Amino acid sequence: PGLIDLHNHSVQILFRGDFDGLPLMAWLRETDKLYEILDSQDVFNAARLSFYEKVLCGVTSVLDMEREVDMVANAAREVGIRLFEAYAMFDQVETRKSGLERINDIDKELRSAEKYVRGYMSDPMVDVLLGPVGFPSSSFELMEGSARLARRLGVGIHSHLAENPVNDKLARTLGFAGEFEELEKRGFFGEDVILAHTVYVDDMIIDSMAKYGVSVAHCPSSNAKLGNGVAHINKMIKRGVNVGLGTDGAASNDSESILGEMKIASLLQRGLHRDSTIMDSQVVLDMATVNAGRALGRMDIGSIEVGKKADIVLLDLRHPSMQPSSNLLDNIVFSADCRVVDTVIVSGKIVVRGGKLTVEEERWKKVLKEYQESRKKIESVLMHERQP
């Protein structure tokens, strides 16, 4: 079945390779500054290239989180990928002087979110979710309001949680319960919630996530590259939490490949627990397919069955990395990479054939040229900042 990327920031493909070695909080400060110089065309150019890379790697559906929903949706339509776009919502910023400063009106954020959700309700290839990005950028009031609105509209909620221990500490310093506990008090959690990362959660929180039916988007490469740690995914799965896989974005991962995430997800858990029997090939493949579909509330994707969407990936078994082919499931998880992807079909339409995109050469040249024009803006800013 087609692979599903359960957490992505498509625009960040413009920042790939720029901030290697930075820890999360410093990395966020740098990428936030670059977001500020981008216009709508840059968002489109970046999202389009991100999605092209994904389909070349066998991804047929992606849960993305950006602010400019229309531009990202236009990019997804051009590529032919199935898009779940979480409208990135935030209303405050952390400052050294005052702690947290309000920058956006909560009611306005919620009205914008509702507009986007309603605008895509009849689109067969684009679903819009509410995406309060997480505390402290999203106040607990905004998070609570987002949950109420999402349930009134019947759509999902996507947010970040416990990517690092800093935000939980800040919440407690400001007089709130912990990051998770405060959201729990406000009725945020449910089967319609997908949480990215969840690295810093204890056993009690894991049990609570299972109780509420929350799903987790595990981003092993991004968490490792930024030095955030390793989420206790094996424990979550054993305790009944539904877990999918996400790339997080090309700026923190350097890749758009869920095939790569499957391998590292298994290896990190085996190394962490010193147990080669856990996180076997079937468990990990389920994370990248049917589990992710379940998280999105879409049981019509994630597996190949009569009546489900025709999202299908064909792999080239003649490729050296797929030999011997006596244990294909193991090969898919531990030795396959994007080079073995031969054909990708999304909703019955072929978007990759023979390992190549089904776009004309001149069209592809235009895609690259427009992306590179947007990238030049980034390079100009970085060059200026790095001058002595």
Tab-separated table of C-alpha atoms in Angstrom:
chain	number	residue	atom	x	y	z
A	1	PRO	CA	0.000	0.000	0.000
A	2	GLY	CA	0.993	3.620	-0.425
A	3	LEU	CA	3.038	4.980	2.460
A	4	ILE	CA	1.651	7.733	4.695
A	5	ASP	CA	3.799	10.517	6.164
A	6	LEU	CA	2.019	11.443	9.400
A	7	HIS	CA	3.971	14.632	10.179
A	8	ASN	CA	5.613	17.043	7.775
A	9	HIS	CA	6.447	20.709	7.257
A	10	SER	CA	6.691	20.971	3.471
A	11	VAL	CA	8.095	24.508	3.315
A	12	GLN	CA	11.172	23.461	5.253
A	13	ILE	CA	12.641	21.804	2.184
A	14	LEU	CA	13.933	25.317	1.490
A	15	PHE	CA	16.152	25.061	4.591
A	16	ARG	CA	17.610	21.593	4.042
A	17	GLY	CA	21.150	21.293	5.379
A	18	ASP	CA	21.357	24.842	6.687
A	19	PHE	CA	21.410	24.332	10.450
A	20	ASP	CA	23.036	20.973	11.080
A	21	GLY	CA	24.373	20.705	14.611
A	22	LEU	CA	21.925	23.110	16.229
A	23	PRO	CA	19.772	21.890	19.129
A	24	LEU	CA	16.016	22.219	18.769
A	25	MET	CA	15.388	25.617	20.366
A	26	ALA	CA	18.206	27.323	18.451
A	27	TRP	CA	17.099	25.524	15.293
A	28	LEU	CA	13.556	26.812	15.757
A	29	ARG	CA	14.757	30.392	16.166
A	30	GLU	CA	16.725	30.188	12.918
A	31	THR	CA	13.989	28.557	10.855
A	32	ASP	CA	11.326	30.920	12.223
A	33	LYS	CA	13.363	33.867	10.941
A	34	LEU	CA	13.511	32.325	7.473
A	35	TYR	CA	9.759	31.703	7.395
A	36	GLU	CA	9.260	35.450	7.802
A	37	ILE	CA	10.902	36.303	4.464
A	38	LEU	CA	8.858	33.846	2.395
A	39	ASP	CA	5.891	34.847	0.254
A	40	SER	CA	3.044	32.703	-1.059
A	41	GLN	CA	4.921	31.732	-4.207
A	42	ASP	CA	7.850	30.507	-2.127
A	43	VAL	CA	5.468	28.352	-0.084
A	44	PHE	CA	4.055	26.841	-3.265
A	45	ASN	CA	7.488	26.231	-4.793
A	46	ALA	CA	8.747	24.525	-1.649
A	47	ALA	CA	5.670	22.388	-1.015
A	48	ARG	CA	5.611	21.211	-4.616
A	49	LEU	CA	9.226	19.990	-4.493
A	50	SER	CA	8.642	18.387	-1.102
A	51	PHE	CA	5.677	16.444	-2.453
A	52	TYR	CA	7.503	15.411	-5.624
A	53	GLU	CA	10.290	13.975	-3.496
A	54	LYS	CA	7.758	12.156	-1.356
A	55	VAL	CA	5.963	10.408	-4.214
A	56	LEU	CA	9.321	9.342	-5.644
A	57	CYS	CA	9.847	7.606	-2.297
A	58	GLY	CA	6.467	5.863	-2.312
A	59	VAL	CA	4.517	8.306	-0.137
A	60	THR	CA	0.932	8.661	-1.363
A	61	SER	CA	-0.545	10.636	1.558
A	62	VAL	CA	0.965	13.287	3.802
A	63	LEU	CA	-0.166	15.105	6.939
A	64	ASP	CA	1.455	18.489	6.490
A	65	MET	CA	1.428	21.519	8.790
A	66	GLU	CA	1.820	24.983	7.309
A	67	ARG	CA	0.070	28.332	7.459
A	68	GLU	CA	-0.784	28.972	3.791
A	69	VAL	CA	-3.240	26.173	3.179
A	70	ASP	CA	-4.289	27.214	-0.321
A	71	MET	CA	-0.750	27.341	-1.706
A	72	VAL	CA	0.151	23.962	-0.225
A	73	ALA	CA	-3.090	22.459	-1.538
A	74	ASN	CA	-2.349	23.809	-5.022
A	75	ALA	CA	1.086	22.197	-4.868
A	76	ALA	CA	-0.393	18.865	-3.787
A	77	ARG	CA	-2.890	18.936	-6.647
A	78	GLU	CA	-0.134	19.523	-9.191
A	79	VAL	CA	1.913	16.621	-7.830
A	80	GLY	CA	-1.065	14.313	-7.335
A	81	ILE	CA	-0.414	13.432	-3.690
A	82	ARG	CA	-3.218	12.986	-1.155
A	83	LEU	CA	-2.992	15.897	1.288
A	84	PHE	CA	-4.076	16.312	4.884
A	85	GLU	CA	-3.168	19.892	5.751
A	86	ALA	CA	-3.143	20.994	9.387
A	87	TYR	CA	-3.653	24.755	9.416
A	88	ALA	CA	-0.808	25.993	11.640
A	89	MET	CA	-2.356	28.093	14.413
A	90	PHE	CA	-0.517	30.198	16.985
A	91	ASP	CA	-1.307	33.251	19.067
A	92	GLN	CA	1.701	34.042	21.237
A	93	VAL	CA	5.474	34.250	21.286
A	94	GLU	CA	7.957	33.749	24.077
A	95	THR	CA	9.924	36.878	25.056
A	96	ARG	CA	12.732	37.435	27.538
A	97	LYS	CA	11.016	40.413	29.179
A	98	SER	CA	7.383	39.442	29.586
A	99	GLY	CA	7.394	35.658	29.259
A	100	LEU	CA	4.624	35.239	26.671
A	101	GLU	CA	3.337	37.990	24.409
A	102	ARG	CA	0.077	37.824	22.457
A	103	ILE	CA	0.577	38.274	18.702
A	104	ASN	CA	-2.627	36.877	17.175
A	105	ASP	CA	-6.259	37.055	18.266
A	106	ILE	CA	-7.614	33.648	19.275
A	107	ASP	CA	-11.052	34.193	17.755
A	108	LYS	CA	-9.473	35.298	14.484
A	109	GLU	CA	-7.304	32.177	14.409
A	110	LEU	CA	-10.352	29.991	14.932
A	111	ARG	CA	-12.376	31.804	12.263
A	112	SER	CA	-9.548	31.367	9.761
A	113	ALA	CA	-9.318	27.689	10.598
A	114	GLU	CA	-13.046	27.182	10.113
A	115	LYS	CA	-12.899	28.971	6.762
A	116	TYR	CA	-10.190	26.628	5.509
A	117	VAL	CA	-11.923	23.505	6.798
A	118	ARG	CA	-15.226	24.404	5.148
A	119	GLY	CA	-13.480	25.448	1.948
A	120	TYR	CA	-12.072	21.962	1.376
A	121	MET	CA	-14.890	19.764	2.659
A	122	SER	CA	-15.871	18.720	-0.858
A	123	ASP	CA	-12.307	18.234	-2.134
A	124	PRO	CA	-11.638	14.518	-2.718
A	125	MET	CA	-7.849	14.869	-2.353
A	126	VAL	CA	-7.421	17.560	0.324
A	127	ASP	CA	-8.607	17.458	3.931
A	128	VAL	CA	-7.946	20.315	6.355
A	129	LEU	CA	-7.326	19.670	10.041
A	130	LEU	CA	-6.882	22.138	12.868
A	131	GLY	CA	-3.219	22.551	13.713
A	132	PRO	CA	-2.551	24.474	16.916
A	133	VAL	CA	1.215	24.105	16.811
A	134	GLY	CA	1.588	23.499	20.538
A	135	PHE	CA	2.504	25.361	23.706
A	136	PRO	CA	3.964	27.975	24.058
A	137	SER	CA	3.337	29.247	20.499
A	138	SER	CA	-0.283	28.187	20.904
A	139	SER	CA	-1.821	29.246	24.196
A	140	PHE	CA	-3.772	26.678	26.154
A	141	GLU	CA	-6.858	28.766	25.416
A	142	LEU	CA	-6.240	28.438	21.681
A	143	MET	CA	-5.593	24.712	22.026
A	144	GLU	CA	-8.849	24.269	23.926
A	145	GLY	CA	-10.785	26.356	21.410
A	146	SER	CA	-9.259	24.386	18.538
A	147	ALA	CA	-10.434	21.111	20.029
A	148	ARG	CA	-13.980	22.396	20.477
A	149	LEU	CA	-14.078	23.762	16.927
A	150	ALA	CA	-12.630	20.600	15.405
A	151	ARG	CA	-15.277	18.480	17.100
A	152	ARG	CA	-18.042	20.772	15.972
A	153	LEU	CA	-16.766	20.526	12.391
A	154	GLY	CA	-15.959	16.813	12.577
A	155	VAL	CA	-12.283	17.128	11.625
A	156	GLY	CA	-8.991	16.076	13.169
A	157	ILE	CA	-6.506	17.969	15.326
A	158	HIS	CA	-2.733	17.896	14.878
A	159	SER	CA	-0.185	19.357	17.274
A	160	HIS	CA	3.316	18.989	18.705
A	161	LEU	CA	3.788	17.681	22.225
A	162	ALA	CA	6.790	16.903	24.435
A	163	GLU	CA	9.383	17.290	21.693
A	164	ASN	CA	11.654	18.603	24.448
A	165	PRO	CA	11.340	19.120	28.231
A	166	VAL	CA	11.544	22.927	28.007
A	167	ASN	CA	7.888	23.616	27.195
A	168	ASP	CA	6.581	21.506	30.059
A	169	LYS	CA	8.909	23.336	32.455
A	170	LEU	CA	7.758	26.716	31.097
A	171	ALA	CA	4.108	25.785	31.581
A	172	ARG	CA	4.730	24.888	35.209
A	173	THR	CA	6.788	28.051	35.773
A	174	LEU	CA	3.855	30.133	34.530
A	175	GLY	CA	1.479	28.469	36.965
A	176	PHE	CA	-0.137	25.914	34.672
A	177	ALA	CA	-0.185	22.188	35.145
A	178	GLY	CA	2.321	20.371	32.953
A	179	GLU	CA	2.054	20.592	29.174
A	180	PHE	CA	0.055	17.364	28.881
A	181	GLU	CA	-1.831	17.774	32.151
A	182	GLU	CA	-3.076	21.268	31.288
A	183	LEU	CA	-4.413	20.086	27.941
A	184	GLU	CA	-6.025	17.094	29.632
A	185	LYS	CA	-7.828	19.395	32.079
A	186	ARG	CA	-9.180	21.374	29.130
A	187	GLY	CA	-10.593	18.352	27.296
A	188	PHE	CA	-8.140	18.533	24.413
A	189	PHE	CA	-7.451	14.843	23.912
A	190	GLY	CA	-9.492	12.320	21.960
A	191	GLU	CA	-9.378	9.847	19.079
A	192	ASP	CA	-9.288	12.799	16.676
A	193	VAL	CA	-5.922	14.050	17.995
A	194	ILE	CA	-2.534	13.304	16.392
A	195	LEU	CA	0.485	14.330	18.457
A	196	ALA	CA	3.904	14.696	16.856
A	197	HIS	CA	7.056	13.616	18.737
A	198	THR	CA	6.000	12.800	22.362
A	199	VAL	CA	9.617	12.149	23.320
A	200	TYR	CA	9.355	13.362	26.923
A	201	VAL	CA	6.331	11.502	28.261
A	202	ASP	CA	6.228	9.190	31.269
A	203	ASP	CA	4.271	5.985	31.814
A	204	MET	CA	1.260	7.816	33.239
A	205	ILE	CA	1.011	10.039	30.174
A	206	ILE	CA	1.413	7.060	27.849
A	207	ASP	CA	-1.442	5.296	29.632
A	208	SER	CA	-3.546	8.458	29.350
A	209	MET	CA	-2.830	8.729	25.621
A	210	ALA	CA	-3.999	5.147	25.201
A	211	LYS	CA	-7.120	5.849	27.275
A	212	TYR	CA	-8.091	8.848	25.131
A	213	GLY	CA	-7.297	7.085	21.852
A	214	VAL	CA	-4.705	9.679	20.874
A	215	SER	CA	-2.414	8.807	17.947
A	216	VAL	CA	1.301	9.602	17.801
A	217	ALA	CA	3.350	10.679	14.788
A	218	HIS	CA	6.800	9.295	15.563
A	219	CYS	CA	9.638	11.228	13.880
A	220	PRO	CA	12.781	9.238	14.734
A	221	SER	CA	15.241	10.840	12.297
A	222	SER	CA	14.291	14.400	13.167
A	223	ASN	CA	14.338	13.754	16.903
A	224	ALA	CA	17.742	12.101	16.645
A	225	LYS	CA	19.282	14.696	14.319
A	226	LEU	CA	18.271	17.567	16.617
A	227	GLY	CA	19.530	15.674	19.661
A	228	ASN	CA	16.093	15.521	21.273
A	229	GLY	CA	16.228	11.867	22.179
A	230	VAL	CA	14.248	8.762	21.300
A	231	ALA	CA	10.532	8.415	21.972
A	232	HIS	CA	9.469	5.254	23.815
A	233	ILE	CA	7.443	3.993	20.886
A	234	ASN	CA	7.734	0.300	21.691
A	235	LYS	CA	6.235	0.968	25.118
A	236	MET	CA	3.457	3.087	23.588
A	237	ILE	CA	2.493	0.367	21.139
A	238	LYS	CA	2.456	-2.278	23.884
A	239	ARG	CA	0.169	-0.071	25.981
A	240	GLY	CA	-2.288	0.478	23.147
A	241	VAL	CA	-1.278	3.811	21.613
A	242	ASN	CA	-1.731	4.014	17.841
A	243	VAL	CA	1.597	5.099	16.310
A	244	GLY	CA	2.451	6.240	12.783
A	245	LEU	CA	5.611	7.653	11.230
A	246	GLY	CA	6.536	11.164	10.128
A	247	THR	CA	9.538	12.741	8.456
A	248	ASP	CA	8.923	16.128	10.149
A	249	GLY	CA	10.473	18.051	7.258
A	250	ALA	CA	13.609	18.221	5.163
A	251	ALA	CA	15.199	20.861	7.406
A	252	SER	CA	15.335	18.630	10.486
A	253	ASN	CA	15.493	15.285	8.713
A	254	ASP	CA	17.188	16.047	5.373
A	255	SER	CA	14.922	13.476	3.731
A	256	GLU	CA	11.275	13.109	2.726
A	257	SER	CA	11.420	9.298	2.811
A	258	ILE	CA	9.165	7.222	5.034
A	259	LEU	CA	11.082	4.149	3.872
A	260	GLY	CA	14.059	5.559	5.748
A	261	GLU	CA	11.946	6.291	8.817
A	262	MET	CA	10.769	2.685	8.988
A	263	LYS	CA	14.303	1.383	9.295
A	264	ILE	CA	15.551	3.910	11.836
A	265	ALA	CA	12.373	3.571	13.907
A	266	SER	CA	13.049	-0.122	14.382
A	267	LEU	CA	16.800	0.161	14.885
A	268	LEU	CA	16.595	2.923	17.488
A	269	GLN	CA	14.094	0.975	19.597
A	270	ARG	CA	16.150	-2.216	19.388
A	271	GLY	CA	19.293	-0.342	20.363
A	272	LEU	CA	17.562	1.585	23.131
A	273	HIS	CA	16.082	-1.550	24.688
A	274	ARG	CA	18.936	-3.900	23.711
A	275	ASP	CA	16.373	-6.284	22.283
A	276	SER	CA	16.514	-7.476	18.663
A	277	THR	CA	13.059	-9.057	18.838
A	278	ILE	CA	11.020	-5.851	19.150
A	279	MET	CA	9.674	-3.582	16.399
A	280	ASP	CA	9.694	-6.235	13.692
A	281	SER	CA	9.052	-5.550	10.013
A	282	GLN	CA	5.274	-5.987	10.170
A	283	VAL	CA	4.910	-3.645	13.148
A	284	VAL	CA	6.937	-0.937	11.432
A	285	LEU	CA	5.218	-1.302	8.055
A	286	ASP	CA	1.854	-1.005	9.802
A	287	MET	CA	3.048	2.262	11.358
A	288	ALA	CA	3.760	3.656	7.888
A	289	THR	CA	0.459	2.496	6.398
A	290	VAL	CA	-2.680	1.307	8.180
A	291	ASN	CA	-1.841	2.867	11.568
A	292	ALA	CA	-1.364	6.258	9.939
A	293	GLY	CA	-4.639	5.869	8.073
A	294	ARG	CA	-6.373	5.059	11.352
A	295	ALA	CA	-4.829	8.152	12.967
A	296	LEU	CA	-6.296	10.286	10.188
A	297	GLY	CA	-9.700	8.706	10.635
A	298	ARG	CA	-9.418	7.270	7.134
A	299	MET	CA	-9.822	3.526	7.043
A	300	ASP	CA	-10.040	3.744	3.243
A	301	ILE	CA	-6.262	4.250	2.953
A	302	GLY	CA	-3.260	2.373	4.323
A	303	SER	CA	-4.037	-1.086	2.964
A	304	ILE	CA	-4.925	-2.709	-0.349
A	305	GLU	CA	-8.483	-4.000	-0.085
A	306	VAL	CA	-11.628	-3.984	-2.183
A	307	GLY	CA	-13.425	-0.674	-1.777
A	308	LYS	CA	-10.423	1.267	-0.485
A	309	LYS	CA	-8.589	4.054	-2.292
A	310	ALA	CA	-6.219	2.874	-5.010
A	311	ASP	CA	-3.050	4.177	-3.330
A	312	ILE	CA	-0.448	1.615	-4.366
A	313	VAL	CA	3.348	1.388	-4.616
A	314	LEU	CA	5.172	-1.113	-6.830
A	315	LEU	CA	8.788	-1.910	-5.931
A	316	ASP	CA	11.473	-3.132	-8.323
A	317	LEU	CA	12.431	-6.542	-6.978
A	318	ARG	CA	15.301	-6.697	-9.484
A	319	HIS	CA	17.179	-3.994	-7.596
A	320	PRO	CA	20.256	-5.363	-5.762
A	321	SER	CA	18.977	-4.109	-2.399
A	322	MET	CA	15.893	-6.307	-2.788
A	323	GLN	CA	17.896	-9.506	-3.286
A	324	PRO	CA	17.426	-12.182	-2.185
A	325	SER	CA	13.676	-11.738	-2.349
A	326	SER	CA	12.799	-14.602	-0.010
A	327	ASN	CA	11.818	-12.202	2.798
A	328	LEU	CA	10.268	-9.202	1.087
A	329	LEU	CA	8.814	-7.697	4.242
A	330	ASP	CA	12.244	-7.542	5.842
A	331	ASN	CA	13.689	-6.095	2.629
A	332	ILE	CA	11.066	-3.346	2.474
A	333	VAL	CA	11.810	-2.182	6.021
A	334	PHE	CA	15.561	-2.713	6.331
A	335	SER	CA	17.142	-2.574	2.873
A	336	ALA	CA	14.773	-0.726	0.522
A	337	ASP	CA	15.182	2.952	-0.220
A	338	CYS	CA	13.686	5.363	-2.739
A	339	ARG	CA	15.700	3.809	-5.574
A	340	VAL	CA	13.548	0.658	-5.502
A	341	VAL	CA	10.276	2.561	-5.966
A	342	ASP	CA	9.150	1.797	-9.515
A	343	THR	CA	5.488	2.844	-9.738
A	344	VAL	CA	3.347	5.022	-7.487
A	345	ILE	CA	-0.423	5.230	-7.888
A	346	VAL	CA	-2.518	7.741	-5.950
A	347	SER	CA	-6.294	7.380	-6.146
A	348	GLY	CA	-5.886	5.343	-9.313
A	349	LYS	CA	-3.610	7.848	-11.055
A	350	ILE	CA	0.003	6.959	-11.875
A	351	VAL	CA	2.324	9.703	-10.601
A	352	VAL	CA	5.597	7.740	-10.787
A	353	ARG	CA	6.428	5.233	-13.521
A	354	GLY	CA	9.726	3.409	-13.945
A	355	GLY	CA	11.152	5.291	-10.973
A	356	LYS	CA	10.534	8.653	-12.629
A	357	LEU	CA	7.896	11.335	-12.265
A	358	THR	CA	5.204	11.385	-14.930
A	359	VAL	CA	5.866	15.023	-15.775
A	360	GLU	CA	7.406	16.312	-18.970
A	361	GLU	CA	11.067	17.326	-18.896
A	362	GLU	CA	10.322	20.971	-19.607
A	363	ARG	CA	7.791	21.023	-16.806
A	364	TRP	CA	10.313	19.553	-14.388
A	365	LYS	CA	12.901	22.153	-15.374
A	366	LYS	CA	10.367	24.848	-14.516
A	367	VAL	CA	9.658	23.246	-11.129
A	368	LEU	CA	13.358	23.230	-10.261
A	369	LYS	CA	13.938	26.745	-11.556
A	370	GLU	CA	11.115	28.170	-9.464
A	371	TYR	CA	12.278	26.312	-6.370
A	372	GLN	CA	15.821	27.573	-6.870
A	373	GLU	CA	14.557	31.142	-7.166
A	374	SER	CA	12.936	30.796	-3.752
A	375	ARG	CA	16.058	29.163	-2.372
A	376	LYS	CA	18.156	32.153	-3.469
A	377	LYS	CA	16.238	34.319	-1.001
A	378	ILE	CA	17.260	31.987	1.799
A	379	GLU	CA	20.887	31.913	0.698
A	380	SER	CA	20.995	35.701	0.532
A	381	VAL	CA	19.826	35.999	4.143
A	382	LEU	CA	22.191	33.293	5.366
A	383	MET	CA	25.136	34.833	3.548
A	384	HIS	CA	24.432	38.219	5.119
A	385	GLU	CA	24.112	36.747	8.617
A	386	ARG	CA	27.338	34.745	8.322
A	387	GLN	CA	29.488	37.644	7.181
A	388	PRO	CA	32.070	38.669	9.817
